[in-house]
Short mmCIF file of C-alpha atoms in Angstrom, two decimals:
data_model
loop_
_atom_site.label_atom_id
_atom_site.label_comp_id
_atom_site.label_asym_id
_atom_site.label_seq_id
_atom_site.Cartn_x
_atom_site.Cartn_y
_atom_site.Cartn_z
CA MET A 1 79.80 -119.27 103.27
CA ASP A 2 82.49 -121.52 104.71
CA GLY A 3 83.11 -122.84 108.22
CA THR A 4 81.90 -125.20 110.93
CA ILE A 5 78.83 -124.12 112.86
CA LEU A 6 77.67 -125.52 116.21
CA VAL A 7 73.89 -125.41 116.68
CA ALA A 8 72.28 -125.91 120.11
CA ASP A 9 68.47 -125.94 120.34
CA ASP A 10 66.02 -128.25 122.09
CA ASP A 11 63.57 -127.97 119.18
CA ARG A 12 64.28 -130.76 116.68
CA THR A 13 62.55 -128.89 113.86
CA ILE A 14 64.78 -125.83 114.33
CA ARG A 15 67.89 -128.03 114.44
CA THR A 16 66.83 -129.74 111.21
CA VAL A 17 66.00 -126.49 109.38
CA LEU A 18 69.27 -124.81 110.41
CA THR A 19 71.34 -127.90 109.58
CA GLN A 20 69.84 -128.16 106.10
CA ALA A 21 70.10 -124.45 105.33
CA LEU A 22 73.68 -124.05 106.59
CA THR A 23 74.82 -127.24 104.87
CA ARG A 24 73.37 -126.04 101.55
CA ALA A 25 75.28 -122.78 102.09
CA GLY A 26 78.56 -124.75 102.24
CA CYS A 27 79.06 -125.11 106.01
CA LYS A 28 79.67 -128.13 108.20
CA VAL A 29 77.12 -128.37 110.99
CA HIS A 30 77.10 -130.10 114.39
CA ALA A 31 73.68 -129.91 116.06
CA THR A 32 72.69 -130.84 119.62
CA SER A 33 69.91 -130.39 122.14
CA SER A 34 72.39 -130.22 125.05
CA LEU A 35 74.47 -127.31 126.31
CA THR A 36 76.83 -129.82 127.91
CA THR A 37 77.56 -131.33 124.50
CA LEU A 38 77.93 -127.86 123.00
CA LEU A 39 80.52 -126.86 125.61
CA ARG A 40 82.43 -130.12 125.06
CA TRP A 41 82.63 -129.38 121.32
CA VAL A 42 83.90 -125.88 122.09
CA GLU A 43 86.53 -127.26 124.47
CA GLU A 44 87.64 -129.70 121.76
CA GLY A 45 88.26 -126.76 119.43
CA LYS A 46 85.36 -127.49 117.09
CA GLY A 47 83.33 -124.77 115.43
CA ASP A 48 83.87 -121.33 113.92
CA LEU A 49 80.45 -120.07 115.05
CA VAL A 50 77.89 -121.04 117.69
CA ILE A 51 74.12 -120.61 117.27
CA SER A 52 72.41 -121.31 120.59
CA ASP A 53 68.96 -121.14 122.14
CA VAL A 54 68.60 -119.64 125.63
CA VAL A 55 66.26 -121.99 127.51
CA MET A 56 67.65 -125.53 127.20
CA PRO A 57 66.92 -128.74 129.17
CA ASP A 58 70.30 -128.65 130.91
CA GLY A 59 70.86 -124.94 131.41
CA ASN A 60 70.66 -121.38 130.12
CA GLY A 61 72.41 -120.44 126.88
CA LEU A 62 73.19 -116.93 128.08
CA GLU A 63 74.90 -118.25 131.19
CA MET A 64 77.01 -120.47 128.95
CA LEU A 65 78.46 -117.52 127.00
CA PRO A 66 81.13 -116.54 129.58
CA LYS A 67 82.33 -120.15 129.64
CA ILE A 68 82.57 -120.22 125.84
CA SER A 69 84.43 -116.89 125.87
CA ALA A 70 86.87 -118.13 128.51
CA GLU A 71 87.53 -121.34 126.59
CA ARG A 72 87.61 -119.87 123.08
CA PRO A 73 88.10 -116.07 123.06
CA GLY A 74 86.83 -114.60 119.81
CA LEU A 75 84.41 -117.45 118.98
CA PRO A 76 81.23 -115.65 117.85
CA VAL A 77 77.89 -116.71 119.34
CA ILE A 78 74.47 -115.87 117.88
CA VAL A 79 71.71 -116.15 120.50
CA ILE A 80 68.20 -117.13 119.41
CA SER A 81 65.37 -117.05 121.92
CA ALA A 82 61.60 -117.22 122.25
CA GLN A 83 61.88 -114.97 125.32
CA ASN A 84 61.14 -111.78 123.41
CA THR A 85 61.81 -109.25 126.15
CA ILE A 86 64.15 -106.32 126.49
CA MET A 87 65.95 -108.16 129.29
CA THR A 88 66.94 -111.02 126.97
CA ALA A 89 68.37 -108.62 124.40
CA ILE A 90 70.28 -106.68 127.04
CA GLN A 91 71.64 -109.81 128.69
CA ALA A 92 72.81 -111.09 125.31
CA ALA A 93 74.63 -107.80 124.75
CA GLU A 94 76.13 -107.86 128.26
CA ALA A 95 77.36 -111.41 127.70
CA GLU A 96 79.12 -110.20 124.53
CA ALA A 97 77.01 -112.25 122.12
CA PHE A 98 77.85 -111.52 118.50
CA ASP A 99 74.14 -111.11 117.71
CA TYR A 100 70.68 -111.77 119.07
CA LEU A 101 67.56 -112.89 117.19
CA PRO A 102 64.07 -113.46 118.60
CA LYS A 103 62.00 -116.48 117.70
CA PRO A 104 60.35 -116.95 115.31
CA PHE A 105 63.30 -115.72 113.27
CA ASP A 106 63.59 -115.02 109.56
CA LEU A 107 65.85 -117.74 108.11
CA PRO A 108 67.44 -115.58 105.35
CA ASP A 109 68.18 -112.93 107.99
CA LEU A 110 69.84 -115.49 110.26
CA MET A 111 71.90 -116.78 107.32
CA LYS A 112 73.18 -113.26 106.60
CA ARG A 113 74.12 -112.75 110.24
CA ALA A 114 75.86 -116.12 110.33
CA ALA A 115 77.88 -115.21 107.23
CA ARG A 116 78.82 -111.89 108.80
CA ALA A 117 79.88 -113.62 112.02
CA LEU A 118 82.12 -116.04 110.13
CA ASP A 119 83.72 -113.20 108.18
CA GLN A 120 84.25 -110.88 111.12
CA LYS A 121 86.92 -111.68 113.70
CA ARG A 122 85.77 -110.53 117.11
CA SER A 123 88.07 -109.22 119.77
CA ALA A 124 88.24 -111.13 123.05
CA PRO A 125 85.30 -110.11 125.27
CA ALA A 126 85.44 -109.06 128.86
CA GLY A 127 84.50 -111.40 131.65
CA PRO A 128 80.94 -111.90 132.87
CA THR A 129 79.15 -109.08 134.61
CA GLU A 130 76.74 -109.22 137.49
CA GLU A 131 73.21 -109.68 136.22
CA PRO A 132 70.52 -107.44 137.64
CA GLU A 133 67.55 -109.04 139.31
CA GLN A 134 64.77 -110.11 136.96
CA THR A 135 61.50 -108.28 137.43
CA ASP A 136 57.97 -108.68 136.13
CA ASP A 137 57.33 -104.95 136.46
CA LEU A 138 58.70 -104.21 132.98
CA PRO A 139 56.13 -105.08 130.29
CA LEU A 140 58.77 -104.36 127.65
CA VAL A 141 57.78 -107.37 125.61
CA GLY A 142 57.79 -107.65 121.84
CA ARG A 143 58.93 -109.78 118.96
CA THR A 144 58.06 -107.31 116.18
CA PRO A 145 60.95 -105.80 114.19
CA GLN A 146 60.25 -102.36 115.67
CA MET A 147 60.68 -103.56 119.25
CA GLN A 148 63.64 -105.80 118.51
CA SER A 149 65.40 -102.88 116.84
CA LEU A 150 64.65 -100.76 119.91
CA TYR A 151 66.03 -103.46 122.21
CA ARG A 152 69.29 -103.57 120.26
CA LEU A 153 69.64 -99.79 120.46
CA VAL A 154 69.06 -99.91 124.22
CA ALA A 155 71.76 -102.55 124.56
CA ARG A 156 74.22 -100.43 122.55
CA VAL A 157 73.76 -97.21 124.52
CA MET A 158 73.38 -98.87 127.92
CA ASN A 159 76.98 -98.61 129.13
CA THR A 160 77.94 -95.45 127.28
CA ASP A 161 77.94 -91.99 128.88
CA LEU A 162 75.77 -90.51 126.13
CA PRO A 163 72.63 -88.70 127.26
CA VAL A 164 69.55 -90.50 125.91
CA LEU A 165 66.28 -88.89 124.77
CA ILE A 166 63.38 -91.36 124.61
CA SER A 167 60.34 -90.21 122.65
CA GLY A 168 56.96 -91.83 122.22
CA GLU A 169 53.28 -91.46 122.99
CA SER A 170 51.93 -91.68 126.51
CA GLY A 171 51.66 -95.24 127.74
CA THR A 172 54.30 -96.75 125.44
CA GLY A 173 56.79 -97.42 128.25
CA LYS A 174 59.31 -94.58 127.89
CA SER A 175 60.03 -94.32 131.62
CA LEU A 176 60.37 -98.09 131.87
CA ILE A 177 62.99 -98.07 129.14
CA ALA A 178 64.88 -95.30 130.93
CA ARG A 179 64.78 -97.35 134.11
CA ALA A 180 65.97 -100.46 132.25
CA ILE A 181 68.93 -98.52 130.80
CA HIS A 182 69.97 -97.64 134.36
CA ASP A 183 69.19 -101.01 135.97
CA PHE A 184 71.21 -102.99 133.41
CA SER A 185 74.12 -100.56 133.19
CA ASP A 186 77.36 -100.24 135.14
CA ARG A 187 75.61 -97.57 137.27
CA ARG A 188 72.97 -100.01 138.55
CA THR A 189 74.18 -99.83 142.17
CA LEU A 190 73.93 -96.01 142.20
CA PRO A 191 70.76 -93.90 142.61
CA PHE A 192 68.14 -93.46 139.90
CA VAL A 193 66.44 -90.09 140.38
CA THR A 194 63.42 -88.74 138.50
CA ALA A 195 63.53 -84.96 138.34
CA THR A 196 60.24 -83.28 139.27
CA GLY A 197 59.06 -79.72 138.74
CA ALA A 198 59.80 -79.00 142.40
CA ASP A 199 63.40 -80.17 141.94
CA LEU A 200 63.93 -77.58 139.21
CA ALA A 201 61.78 -74.72 140.50
CA SER A 202 64.28 -73.15 142.90
CA TYR A 203 67.78 -71.81 142.30
CA ASP A 204 69.32 -74.52 144.50
CA GLY A 205 67.14 -77.29 143.07
CA PRO A 206 69.52 -78.53 140.34
CA GLY A 207 72.42 -78.71 142.80
CA ASP A 208 70.34 -80.70 145.27
CA LEU A 209 69.30 -82.99 142.42
CA LEU A 210 72.92 -83.70 141.50
CA ALA A 211 73.76 -84.41 145.13
CA ARG A 212 70.96 -86.98 145.36
CA ALA A 213 71.89 -88.67 142.09
CA ARG A 214 75.63 -88.78 142.76
CA GLY A 215 77.09 -90.81 139.90
CA GLY A 216 73.85 -92.63 139.05
CA SER A 217 71.21 -91.51 136.58
CA ILE A 218 68.79 -88.56 136.39
CA LEU A 219 65.57 -88.86 134.38
CA PHE A 220 63.87 -85.69 133.14
CA ASP A 221 60.36 -87.06 132.55
CA GLU A 222 58.32 -85.38 129.79
CA VAL A 223 60.98 -82.75 129.22
CA GLY A 224 58.88 -81.17 126.46
CA ASP A 225 56.50 -79.83 129.12
CA LEU A 226 59.18 -77.73 130.87
CA ASP A 227 58.74 -73.97 130.59
CA LEU A 228 61.56 -71.83 129.18
CA GLU A 229 62.78 -70.68 132.59
CA THR A 230 63.11 -74.26 133.82
CA GLN A 231 64.79 -75.29 130.57
CA THR A 232 67.40 -72.59 131.19
CA ARG A 233 68.13 -74.01 134.66
CA VAL A 234 68.53 -77.49 133.19
CA VAL A 235 70.99 -76.18 130.55
CA ARG A 236 73.09 -74.53 133.26
CA MET A 237 72.99 -77.67 135.37
CA LEU A 238 74.15 -79.86 132.46
CA ASP A 239 76.92 -77.40 131.59
CA SER A 240 78.19 -77.60 135.16
CA LEU A 241 78.74 -81.33 134.88
CA GLY A 242 81.66 -81.13 132.52
CA GLY A 243 82.81 -84.68 131.81
CA THR A 244 81.63 -86.09 135.13
CA GLY A 245 78.40 -86.58 136.99
CA PRO A 246 75.29 -88.72 136.57
CA ARG A 247 73.93 -90.23 133.38
CA ILE A 248 71.27 -87.99 131.84
CA LEU A 249 68.05 -89.53 130.51
CA ALA A 250 64.93 -87.73 129.27
CA THR A 251 61.52 -88.62 127.86
CA ALA A 252 59.19 -86.67 125.58
CA GLN A 253 55.77 -87.43 124.14
CA HIS A 254 56.70 -86.23 120.66
CA ASP A 255 59.70 -85.44 118.53
CA LEU A 256 61.09 -82.17 119.89
CA ALA A 257 63.08 -81.26 116.78
CA PRO A 258 60.19 -79.50 114.94
CA SER A 259 59.57 -77.21 117.92
CA LEU A 260 63.16 -76.10 118.48
CA ASP A 261 63.35 -72.43 119.48
CA GLU A 262 59.54 -72.25 119.32
CA GLY A 263 58.95 -73.33 122.90
CA PHE A 264 61.89 -75.67 123.34
CA ARG A 265 65.50 -74.54 123.52
CA SER A 266 67.71 -76.00 120.81
CA ASP A 267 70.76 -75.95 123.09
CA LEU A 268 68.91 -78.12 125.62
CA TYR A 269 67.74 -80.48 122.90
CA TYR A 270 71.28 -81.08 121.65
CA ARG A 271 72.49 -81.68 125.22
CA LEU A 272 69.79 -84.31 125.79
CA ALA A 273 69.74 -86.06 122.42
CA GLY A 274 73.16 -87.68 122.43
CA ALA A 275 71.24 -90.80 121.43
CA GLN A 276 67.55 -90.82 120.56
CA LEU A 277 65.23 -93.79 121.02
CA ASP A 278 61.77 -93.75 119.43
CA VAL A 279 59.25 -96.05 121.13
CA PRO A 280 56.56 -97.24 118.70
CA ALA A 281 52.89 -96.89 119.52
CA LEU A 282 51.01 -100.13 120.18
CA ARG A 283 48.99 -99.75 116.95
CA GLU A 284 52.31 -99.80 115.07
CA ARG A 285 53.21 -103.26 116.47
CA VAL A 286 49.91 -105.10 116.42
CA ASP A 287 51.59 -108.52 116.37
CA ASP A 288 52.89 -107.86 119.90
CA ILE A 289 49.38 -107.40 121.33
CA PRO A 290 48.67 -111.13 121.99
CA LEU A 291 52.09 -111.46 123.65
CA LEU A 292 51.45 -108.44 125.88
CA ALA A 293 47.90 -109.57 126.72
CA ALA A 294 49.20 -113.00 127.75
CA HIS A 295 51.83 -111.28 129.88
CA PHE A 296 49.20 -109.23 131.70
CA LEU A 297 46.91 -112.24 132.19
CA ALA A 298 49.79 -114.21 133.70
CA ARG A 299 50.71 -111.31 135.97
CA ALA A 300 47.13 -110.99 137.21
CA GLU A 301 47.11 -114.73 137.97
CA ARG A 302 50.40 -114.49 139.91
CA GLU A 303 48.89 -111.66 141.94
CA GLY A 304 46.04 -113.92 143.05
CA GLY A 305 43.52 -113.25 140.28
CA PRO A 306 41.50 -115.96 138.50
CA VAL A 307 42.91 -117.85 135.52
CA ARG A 308 41.65 -116.24 132.33
CA ARG A 309 42.29 -116.46 128.60
CA PHE A 310 40.94 -114.60 125.57
CA SER A 311 38.83 -116.37 122.96
CA ASP A 312 40.08 -116.11 119.39
CA GLU A 313 37.26 -113.70 118.54
CA ALA A 314 38.04 -111.56 121.60
CA MET A 315 41.73 -111.40 120.68
CA GLY A 316 40.80 -110.41 117.14
CA GLN A 317 38.79 -107.51 118.54
CA ILE A 318 41.66 -106.49 120.81
CA ARG A 319 44.11 -106.55 117.89
CA SER A 320 41.85 -104.30 115.81
CA HIS A 321 41.44 -101.66 118.53
CA PRO A 322 43.54 -98.48 117.97
CA TRP A 323 44.74 -98.32 121.63
CA PRO A 324 45.27 -94.56 121.99
CA GLY A 325 46.54 -95.21 125.54
CA ASN A 326 49.01 -97.79 124.24
CA VAL A 327 50.46 -100.55 126.47
CA ARG A 328 49.25 -98.93 129.69
CA GLN A 329 45.67 -98.91 128.40
CA LEU A 330 45.93 -102.54 127.26
CA GLU A 331 47.13 -103.52 130.72
CA ASN A 332 44.28 -101.68 132.45
CA ILE A 333 41.65 -103.20 130.13
CA THR A 334 43.09 -106.69 130.59
CA ARG A 335 43.04 -106.35 134.38
CA ARG A 336 39.44 -105.13 134.28
CA LEU A 337 38.36 -108.07 132.10
CA VAL A 338 40.12 -110.55 134.41
CA LEU A 339 38.02 -109.27 137.32
CA THR A 340 34.68 -108.88 135.51
CA SER A 341 34.62 -111.95 133.27
CA PRO A 342 32.42 -114.71 134.77
CA ALA A 343 34.09 -117.52 132.80
CA ALA A 344 37.65 -118.70 132.20
CA GLU A 345 37.45 -117.61 128.57
CA ILE A 346 36.93 -113.89 127.98
CA SER A 347 34.46 -113.43 125.13
CA LYS A 348 34.32 -110.92 122.30
CA ALA A 349 31.08 -109.51 123.75
CA GLU A 350 32.84 -108.71 127.03
CA VAL A 351 35.70 -107.02 125.18
CA ASP A 352 33.20 -105.04 123.08
CA GLY A 353 31.41 -103.94 126.23
CA VAL A 354 34.53 -102.60 127.91
CA LEU A 355 36.04 -100.98 124.82
CA GLY A 356 32.68 -99.54 123.77
CA ALA A 357 32.22 -97.86 127.15
CA ILE A 358 35.63 -96.23 126.81
CA THR A 359 35.43 -95.11 123.21
CA ALA A 360 31.85 -93.84 123.34
CA GLY A 361 32.04 -90.10 122.90
CA PRO A 362 29.51 -87.32 123.43
CA ARG A 363 26.37 -87.38 121.35
CA VAL A 364 26.51 -85.34 118.15
CA ILE A 365 23.69 -82.86 117.77
CA ALA A 366 22.26 -83.26 114.30
CA THR A 367 21.82 -80.21 112.10
CA SER A 368 20.44 -79.82 108.62
CA GLU A 369 22.78 -76.93 107.78
CA LYS A 370 25.75 -77.87 105.62
CA LEU A 371 29.23 -76.65 106.46
CA SER A 372 29.36 -74.65 103.22
CA GLU A 373 26.11 -72.86 104.16
CA SER A 374 27.48 -71.94 107.59
CA VAL A 375 30.72 -70.64 106.07
CA GLU A 376 28.75 -68.62 103.51
CA LYS A 377 26.80 -66.89 106.30
CA HIS A 378 30.01 -65.86 108.05
CA LEU A 379 31.54 -64.55 104.82
CA ARG A 380 28.44 -62.50 103.93
CA ARG A 381 28.45 -60.99 107.43
CA TYR A 382 32.15 -60.12 106.98
CA PHE A 383 31.36 -58.22 103.75
CA ASP A 384 28.36 -56.52 105.36
CA LEU A 385 30.57 -55.23 108.19
CA GLN A 386 32.70 -53.31 105.69
CA GLY A 387 30.03 -50.60 105.46
CA GLY A 388 29.60 -50.81 101.69
CA GLN A 389 33.36 -50.78 101.06
CA LEU A 390 35.39 -53.68 99.71
CA PRO A 391 37.63 -55.52 102.16
CA ALA A 392 41.38 -54.87 101.95
CA PRO A 393 43.28 -56.69 99.16
CA GLY A 394 44.60 -60.18 99.89
CA LEU A 395 41.22 -61.46 101.12
CA TYR A 396 41.66 -64.96 99.68
CA GLN A 397 44.83 -65.72 101.65
CA ARG A 398 43.41 -64.11 104.80
CA ILE A 399 40.31 -66.27 104.67
CA LEU A 400 42.35 -69.42 104.02
CA ARG A 401 44.54 -68.59 106.99
CA GLU A 402 41.53 -67.99 109.24
CA VAL A 403 40.07 -71.38 108.29
CA GLU A 404 43.31 -73.36 108.07
CA ALA A 405 44.75 -72.42 111.47
CA PRO A 406 41.77 -73.52 113.62
CA LEU A 407 41.33 -76.64 111.48
CA ILE A 408 44.90 -77.74 112.17
CA GLU A 409 44.63 -76.73 115.83
CA ILE A 410 41.47 -78.79 116.33
CA ALA A 411 42.94 -81.74 114.43
CA LEU A 412 46.08 -81.61 116.59
CA ASP A 413 43.98 -81.55 119.75
CA ALA A 414 41.87 -84.46 118.50
CA THR A 415 44.97 -86.57 117.80
CA GLY A 416 46.67 -85.73 121.08
CA GLY A 417 49.35 -83.62 119.40
CA ASN A 418 50.57 -86.57 117.29
CA GLN A 419 51.65 -84.95 114.03
CA ALA A 420 51.74 -88.20 112.06
CA LYS A 421 48.13 -88.97 113.01
CA CYS A 422 47.10 -85.37 112.39
CA ALA A 423 48.65 -85.35 108.90
CA ASP A 424 46.86 -88.61 108.10
CA LEU A 425 43.56 -87.20 109.38
CA LEU A 426 43.92 -84.07 107.25
CA GLY A 427 45.18 -86.00 104.23
CA ILE A 428 48.40 -84.02 103.84
CA ASN A 429 52.09 -84.84 104.00
CA ARG A 430 53.68 -84.70 107.48
CA ASN A 431 56.35 -82.27 106.27
CA THR A 432 53.60 -80.07 104.86
CA LEU A 433 51.85 -80.14 108.22
CA ARG A 434 55.04 -79.16 110.05
CA LYS A 435 55.58 -76.23 107.67
CA LYS A 436 52.00 -75.04 108.17
CA ILE A 437 52.36 -75.31 111.96
CA THR A 438 55.41 -73.06 111.72
CA ASP A 439 53.98 -70.64 109.15
CA LEU A 440 50.67 -70.26 110.95
CA ASP A 441 52.29 -69.96 114.39
CA ILE A 442 49.93 -72.66 115.61
CA LEU A 443 52.07 -74.00 118.46
CA VAL A 444 52.42 -70.53 119.98
CA THR A 445 48.67 -69.96 119.65
CA ARG A 446 47.87 -73.24 121.37
CA ARG A 447 50.27 -72.49 124.22
CA ARG A 448 48.66 -69.13 124.85
CA LYS A 449 45.27 -70.80 125.10
CA LEU A 450 46.62 -73.27 127.64
CA MET A 451 48.25 -70.59 129.84
#
């Protein structure tokens, strides 16, 4: 790696680590804790790459990017920040940063990105864009690789015209991400409309919806729940747009691909999934839980609530909870604990009390009869009903089907329709589960029961 790198960070340890690592890699390094000094170096023509923090004693690193671009078009800037929110990632993308890394960052990863920035000549970026108003209503916080990857994808699709399908479990923040895509895009001054069942129920509904949205964005929330007739109206509406009209966004609680043409129209799916974003469940990004909990505690304090913090033991208990309701459930539990805790420090016992009350299920009625004995009784009765004759050939497969279908149905219901969790519960491969769902016509059966 060859070149001169300008490092701006108010943390002396980070400056020292980066200086040593980049120097060993063959680069010349100038490090500072001042954005003013950084800009002076840029104006003097120094540096082939800038690595800058966001929050600095004399300013904001993101706000400095347009000045750097105006002074030195094509000079790549890598933004590093401890503000691990979707807004930071989006603002870095809007400001035409070469790359963005959350703190704490992986040093080898940063070195690879720095080498790539030095090798790749960037085209001159556009001028600064108007920044949307910051808001505390978006708990889209996370420093885990899953969330940072999601943030980068959001930034990439934000100002495209591609329709976006956002999938994830209930409570993960799908609608918030859809709103963020609109609020940070070039359409931010135009309407954001969430389509309801009433909007799509009548013949004129889709037209009225388009008139309200104008050139803004339309969100089809939980599109997987639409019946076939409504799906047909949506397809016709999207076909009428041609190359103009509002941005189309949609959310779904699960991956729609396995259910194509078995309750969900494939032509609608392909019209919605121009880009697909998968939002991880909270249990899949456990390291973000303390960050989110601190966010909710701070929000409660700003809203007039008492100052609270979690003890280490309490936070350990919170991290180990499966959180089936995801971020929304964590927020509700945190708010409840803020109000009910008598002391500034929330204890593990208090957390256990709240989580235990939620997770406690109905009492199980004990029985001495084994499952095999119960099954044997049913099978003997089946043979007895044949009136002394043998059942029709193929009994083994018929019996397996009769047992397998309800087992998978019940397991799907117990896991909220999450196929990954269901496969894990049953101890089978997810692809195997999907094939059995199709072969056994389980989705159709479950729909009929719900009608």
